[in-house]
mmCIF file of C-alpha atoms in Angstrom:
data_model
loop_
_atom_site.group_PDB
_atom_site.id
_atom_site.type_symbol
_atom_site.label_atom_id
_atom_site.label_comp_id
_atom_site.label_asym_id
_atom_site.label_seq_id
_atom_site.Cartn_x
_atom_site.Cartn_y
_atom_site.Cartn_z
ATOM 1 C CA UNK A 1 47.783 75.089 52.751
ATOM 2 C CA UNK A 2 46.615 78.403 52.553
ATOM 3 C CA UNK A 3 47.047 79.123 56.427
ATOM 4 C CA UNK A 4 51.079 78.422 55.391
ATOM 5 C CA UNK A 5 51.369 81.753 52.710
ATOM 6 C CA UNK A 6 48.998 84.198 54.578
ATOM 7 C CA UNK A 7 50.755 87.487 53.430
ATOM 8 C CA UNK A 8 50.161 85.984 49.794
ATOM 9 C CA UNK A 9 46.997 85.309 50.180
ATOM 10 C CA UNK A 10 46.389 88.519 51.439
ATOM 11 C CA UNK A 11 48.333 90.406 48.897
ATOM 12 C CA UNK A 12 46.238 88.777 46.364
ATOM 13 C CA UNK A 13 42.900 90.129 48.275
ATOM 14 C CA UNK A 14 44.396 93.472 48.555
ATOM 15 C CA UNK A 15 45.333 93.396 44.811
ATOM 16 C CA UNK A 16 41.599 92.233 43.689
ATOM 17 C CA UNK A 17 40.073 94.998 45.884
ATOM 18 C CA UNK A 18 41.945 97.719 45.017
ATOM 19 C CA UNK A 19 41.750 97.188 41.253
ATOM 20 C CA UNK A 20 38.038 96.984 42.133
ATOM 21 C CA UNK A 21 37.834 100.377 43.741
ATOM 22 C CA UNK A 22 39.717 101.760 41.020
ATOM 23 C CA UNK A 23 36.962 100.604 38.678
ATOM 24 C CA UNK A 24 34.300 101.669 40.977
ATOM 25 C CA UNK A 25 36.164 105.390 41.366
ATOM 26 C CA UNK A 26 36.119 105.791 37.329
ATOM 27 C CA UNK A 27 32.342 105.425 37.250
ATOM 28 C CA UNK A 28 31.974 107.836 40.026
ATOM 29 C CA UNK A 29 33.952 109.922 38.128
ATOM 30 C CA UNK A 30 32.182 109.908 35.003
ATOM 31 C CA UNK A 31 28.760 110.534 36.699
ATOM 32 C CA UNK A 32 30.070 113.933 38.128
ATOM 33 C CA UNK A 33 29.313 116.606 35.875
ATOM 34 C CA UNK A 34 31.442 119.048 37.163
ATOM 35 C CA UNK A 35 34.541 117.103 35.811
ATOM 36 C CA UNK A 36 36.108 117.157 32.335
ATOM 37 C CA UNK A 37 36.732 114.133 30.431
ATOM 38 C CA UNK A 38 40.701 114.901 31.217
ATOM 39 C CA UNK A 39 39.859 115.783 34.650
ATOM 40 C CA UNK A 40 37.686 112.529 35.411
ATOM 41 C CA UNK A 41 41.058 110.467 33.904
ATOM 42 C CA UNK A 42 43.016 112.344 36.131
ATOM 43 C CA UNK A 43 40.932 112.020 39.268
ATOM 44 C CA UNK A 44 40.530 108.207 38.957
ATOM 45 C CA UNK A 45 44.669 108.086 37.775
ATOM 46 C CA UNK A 46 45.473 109.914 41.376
ATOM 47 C CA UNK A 47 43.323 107.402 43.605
ATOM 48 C CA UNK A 48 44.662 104.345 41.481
ATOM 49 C CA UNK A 49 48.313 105.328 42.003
ATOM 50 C CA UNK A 50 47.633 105.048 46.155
ATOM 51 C CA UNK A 51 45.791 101.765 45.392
ATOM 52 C CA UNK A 52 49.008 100.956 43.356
ATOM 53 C CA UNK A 53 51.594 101.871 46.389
ATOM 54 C CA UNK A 54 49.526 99.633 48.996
ATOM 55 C CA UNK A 55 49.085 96.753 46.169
ATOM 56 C CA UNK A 56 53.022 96.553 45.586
ATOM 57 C CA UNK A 57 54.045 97.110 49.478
ATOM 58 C CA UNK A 58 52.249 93.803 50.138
ATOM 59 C CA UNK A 59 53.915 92.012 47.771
ATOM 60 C CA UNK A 60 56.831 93.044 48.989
ATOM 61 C CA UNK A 61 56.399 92.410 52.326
ATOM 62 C CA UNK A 62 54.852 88.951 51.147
ATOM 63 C CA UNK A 63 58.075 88.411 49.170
ATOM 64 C CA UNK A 64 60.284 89.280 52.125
ATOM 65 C CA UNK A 65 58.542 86.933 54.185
ATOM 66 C CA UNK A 66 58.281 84.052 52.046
ATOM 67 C CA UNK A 67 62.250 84.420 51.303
ATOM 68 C CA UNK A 68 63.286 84.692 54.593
ATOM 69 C CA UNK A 69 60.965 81.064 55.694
ATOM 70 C CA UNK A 70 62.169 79.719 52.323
ATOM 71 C CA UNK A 71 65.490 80.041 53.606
ATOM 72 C CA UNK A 72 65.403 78.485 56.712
ATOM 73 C CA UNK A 73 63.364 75.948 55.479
ATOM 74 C CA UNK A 74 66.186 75.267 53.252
ATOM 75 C CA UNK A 75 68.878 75.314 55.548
ATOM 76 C CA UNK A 76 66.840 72.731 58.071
ATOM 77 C CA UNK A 77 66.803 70.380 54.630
ATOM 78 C CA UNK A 78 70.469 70.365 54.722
ATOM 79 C CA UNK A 79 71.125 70.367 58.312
ATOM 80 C CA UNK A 80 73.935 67.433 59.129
ATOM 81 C CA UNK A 81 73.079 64.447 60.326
ATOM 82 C CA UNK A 82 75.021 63.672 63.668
ATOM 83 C CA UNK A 83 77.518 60.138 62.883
ATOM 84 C CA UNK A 84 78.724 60.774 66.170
ATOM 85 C CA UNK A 85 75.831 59.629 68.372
ATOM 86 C CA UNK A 86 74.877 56.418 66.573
ATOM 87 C CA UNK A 87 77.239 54.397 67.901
ATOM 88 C CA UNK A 88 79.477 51.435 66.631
ATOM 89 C CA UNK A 89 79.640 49.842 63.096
ATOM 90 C CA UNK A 90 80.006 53.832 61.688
ATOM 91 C CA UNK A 91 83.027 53.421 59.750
ATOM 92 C CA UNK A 92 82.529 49.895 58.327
ATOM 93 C CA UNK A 93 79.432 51.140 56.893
ATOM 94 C CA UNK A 94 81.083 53.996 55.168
ATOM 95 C CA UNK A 95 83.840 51.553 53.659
ATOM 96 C CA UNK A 96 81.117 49.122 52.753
ATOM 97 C CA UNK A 97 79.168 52.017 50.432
ATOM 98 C CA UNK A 98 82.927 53.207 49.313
ATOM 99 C CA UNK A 99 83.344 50.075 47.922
ATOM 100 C CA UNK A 100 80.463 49.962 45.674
ATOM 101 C CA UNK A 101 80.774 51.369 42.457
ATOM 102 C CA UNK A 102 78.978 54.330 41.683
ATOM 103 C CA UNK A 103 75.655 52.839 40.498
ATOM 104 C CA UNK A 104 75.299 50.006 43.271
ATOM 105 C CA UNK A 105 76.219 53.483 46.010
ATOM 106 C CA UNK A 106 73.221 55.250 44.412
ATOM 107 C CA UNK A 107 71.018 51.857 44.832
ATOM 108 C CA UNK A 108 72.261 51.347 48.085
ATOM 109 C CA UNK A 109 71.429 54.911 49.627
ATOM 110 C CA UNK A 110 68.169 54.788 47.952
ATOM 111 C CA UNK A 111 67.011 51.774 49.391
ATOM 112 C CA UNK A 112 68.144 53.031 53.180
ATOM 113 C CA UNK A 113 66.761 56.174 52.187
ATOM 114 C CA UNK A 114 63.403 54.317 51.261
ATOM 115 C CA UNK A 115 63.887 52.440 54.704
ATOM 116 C CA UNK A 116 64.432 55.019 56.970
ATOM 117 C CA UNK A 117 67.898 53.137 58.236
ATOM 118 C CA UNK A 118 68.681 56.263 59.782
ATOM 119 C CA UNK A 119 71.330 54.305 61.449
ATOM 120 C CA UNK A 120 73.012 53.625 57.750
ATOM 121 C CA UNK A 121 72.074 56.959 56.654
ATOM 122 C CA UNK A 122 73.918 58.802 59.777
ATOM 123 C CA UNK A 123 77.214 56.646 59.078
ATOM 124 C CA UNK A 124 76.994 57.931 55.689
ATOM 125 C CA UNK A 125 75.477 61.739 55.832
ATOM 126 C CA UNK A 126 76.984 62.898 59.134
ATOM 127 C CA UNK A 127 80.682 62.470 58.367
ATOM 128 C CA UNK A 128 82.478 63.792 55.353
ATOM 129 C CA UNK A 129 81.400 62.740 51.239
ATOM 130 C CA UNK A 130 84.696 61.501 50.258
ATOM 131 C CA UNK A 131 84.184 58.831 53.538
ATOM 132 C CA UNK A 132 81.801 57.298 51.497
ATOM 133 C CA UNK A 133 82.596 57.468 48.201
ATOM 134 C CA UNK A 134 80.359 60.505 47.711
ATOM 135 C CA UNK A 135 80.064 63.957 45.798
ATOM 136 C CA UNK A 136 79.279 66.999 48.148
ATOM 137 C CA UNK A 137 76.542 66.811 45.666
ATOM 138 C CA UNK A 138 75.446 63.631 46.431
ATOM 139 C CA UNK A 139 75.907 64.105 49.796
ATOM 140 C CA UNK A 140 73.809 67.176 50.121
ATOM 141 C CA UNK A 141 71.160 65.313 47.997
ATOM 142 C CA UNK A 142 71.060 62.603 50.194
ATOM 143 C CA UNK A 143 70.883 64.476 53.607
ATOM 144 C CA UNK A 144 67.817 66.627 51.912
ATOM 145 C CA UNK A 145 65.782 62.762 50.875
ATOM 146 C CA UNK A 146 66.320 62.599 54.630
ATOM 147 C CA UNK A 147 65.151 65.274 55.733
ATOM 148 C CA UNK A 148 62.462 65.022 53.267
ATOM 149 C CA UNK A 149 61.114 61.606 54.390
ATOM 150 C CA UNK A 150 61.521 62.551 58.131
ATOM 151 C CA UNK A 151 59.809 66.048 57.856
ATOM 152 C CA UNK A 152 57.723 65.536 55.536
ATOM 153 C CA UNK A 153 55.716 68.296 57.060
ATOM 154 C CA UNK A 154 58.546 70.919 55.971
ATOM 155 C CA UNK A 155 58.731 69.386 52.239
ATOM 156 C CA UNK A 156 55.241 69.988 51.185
ATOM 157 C CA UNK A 157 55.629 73.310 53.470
ATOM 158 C CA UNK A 158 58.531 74.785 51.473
ATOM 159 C CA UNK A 159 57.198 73.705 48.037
ATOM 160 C CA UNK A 160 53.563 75.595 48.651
ATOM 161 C CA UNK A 161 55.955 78.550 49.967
ATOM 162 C CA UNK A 162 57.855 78.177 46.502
ATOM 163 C CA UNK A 163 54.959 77.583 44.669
ATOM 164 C CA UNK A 164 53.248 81.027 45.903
ATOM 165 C CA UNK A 165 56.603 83.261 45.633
ATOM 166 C CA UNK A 166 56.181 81.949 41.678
ATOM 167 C CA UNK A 167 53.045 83.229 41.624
ATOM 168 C CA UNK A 168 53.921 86.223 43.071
ATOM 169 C CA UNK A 169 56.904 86.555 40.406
ATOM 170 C CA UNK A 170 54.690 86.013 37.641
ATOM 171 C CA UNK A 171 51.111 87.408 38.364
ATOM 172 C CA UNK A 172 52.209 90.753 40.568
ATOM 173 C CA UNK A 173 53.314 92.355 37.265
ATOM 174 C CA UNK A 174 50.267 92.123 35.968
ATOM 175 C CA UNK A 175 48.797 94.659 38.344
ATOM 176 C CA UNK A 176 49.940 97.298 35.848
ATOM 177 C CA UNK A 177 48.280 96.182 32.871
ATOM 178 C CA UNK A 178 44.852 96.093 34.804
ATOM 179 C CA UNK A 179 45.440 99.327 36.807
ATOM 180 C CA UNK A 180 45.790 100.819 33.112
ATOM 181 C CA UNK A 181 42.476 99.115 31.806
ATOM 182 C CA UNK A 182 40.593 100.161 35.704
ATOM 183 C CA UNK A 183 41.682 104.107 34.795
ATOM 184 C CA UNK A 184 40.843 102.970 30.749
ATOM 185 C CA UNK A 185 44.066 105.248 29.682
ATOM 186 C CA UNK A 186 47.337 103.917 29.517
ATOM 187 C CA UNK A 187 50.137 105.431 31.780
ATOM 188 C CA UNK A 188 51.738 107.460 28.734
ATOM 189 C CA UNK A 189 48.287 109.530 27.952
ATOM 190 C CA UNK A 190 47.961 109.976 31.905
ATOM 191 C CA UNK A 191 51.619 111.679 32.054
ATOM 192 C CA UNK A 192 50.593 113.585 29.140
ATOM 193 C CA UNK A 193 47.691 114.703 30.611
ATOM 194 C CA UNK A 194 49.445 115.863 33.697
ATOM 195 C CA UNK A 195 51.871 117.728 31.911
ATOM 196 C CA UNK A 196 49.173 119.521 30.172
ATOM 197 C CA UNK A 197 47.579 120.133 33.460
ATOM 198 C CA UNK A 198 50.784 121.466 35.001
ATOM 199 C CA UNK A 199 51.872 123.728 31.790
ATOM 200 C CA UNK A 200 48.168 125.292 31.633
ATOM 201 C CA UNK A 201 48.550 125.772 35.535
ATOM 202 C CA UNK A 202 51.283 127.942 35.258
ATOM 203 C CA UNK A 203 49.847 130.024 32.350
ATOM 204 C CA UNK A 204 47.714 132.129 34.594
ATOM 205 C CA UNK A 205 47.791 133.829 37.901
ATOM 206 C CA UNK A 206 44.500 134.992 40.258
ATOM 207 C CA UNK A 207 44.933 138.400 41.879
ATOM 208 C CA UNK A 208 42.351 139.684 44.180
#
């Protein structure tokens, strides 16, 4: 299912190698001689903030992606079933499942659910709930088992779409944390650093 989230996979790849880099531009750093403690920190803090800004603009554009074919995958879950073209026998069906009570409905549109009596279901899901007996609730439930069982394609599609935006969600944060252990300062010393850097900057002047 990989092939279906490619701009998470790749975010992910992008994410591991940068972080990597970072690592490998701190031990650079440390083996030039020319640099300062500070200086190596700040060297390695510089590079790991562009590794940073192409880390979190895949993501996004992963995000964007995934929302927008979450979406439609959605909205082709709860497209309407067509009553219309089925034929006869449409509203007798309807007044038959109106006339159950609520528990004996549920049963009923289960078991054409389970049975793919698309002619049932289409009575049913392609005119208005209250025709039936039925919540828009229910109704929209019902059209998405549908859906479901006909596409089932789609299903398992939109869940492994849902199932890497999570992911996203809860493991792109973490890109932080590690950039912080890569440059082995935390952002706070880094800022002070800069600061200190910037102040002593300003303290002298070259003439020639």
């Amino acid at each position: 299912t990989a092939d279906w989230v490619p701009e998470v996979v790749g975010g992910f790849a992008i994410a591991y190698d940068g972080l990597t880099k970072i690592h490998e531009a701190r031990a650079g750093a440390k083996s030039n001689p020319t640099l300062t403690e500070a200086a190596q920190v700040l060297v390695v803090a510089d590079y790991a903030q562009k590794q940073f800004k192409k880390i979190a603009g895949q993501f996004d554009n992963a995000l964007a992606r995934l929302n927008t074919a979450i979406a439609d995958g959605e909205r082709r879950l709860r497209l309407p079933l067509d009553g219309a073209s089925i034929g006869g026998w449409t509203s007798e069906i309807r007044a038959h499942v109106r006339s159950l009570s609520p528990t004996d409905r549920r049963v009923f549109l289960n078991d054409v659910v389970a049975a793919n009596d698309t002619k049932s279901l289409a009575a049913v899901l392609g005119a208005p709930s209250f025709l039936s007996g039925l919540s828009r609730i229910e109704h929209e439930d019902y059209t998405r088992k549908y859906h479901e069982r006909n596409n089932p394609q789609l299903a398992v599609r939109l869940t492994v779409m849902k199932s890497a935006q999570a992911l996203i969600y809860e493991r792109s944060g973490l890109v932080h944390s590690e950039i912080e252990k890569a440059v082995g300062v935390n952002s706070t010393h880094v800022a002070n650093l800069r600061a200190a850097r910037d102040k002593a900057a300003k303290a002298y002047t070259f003439t020639a």
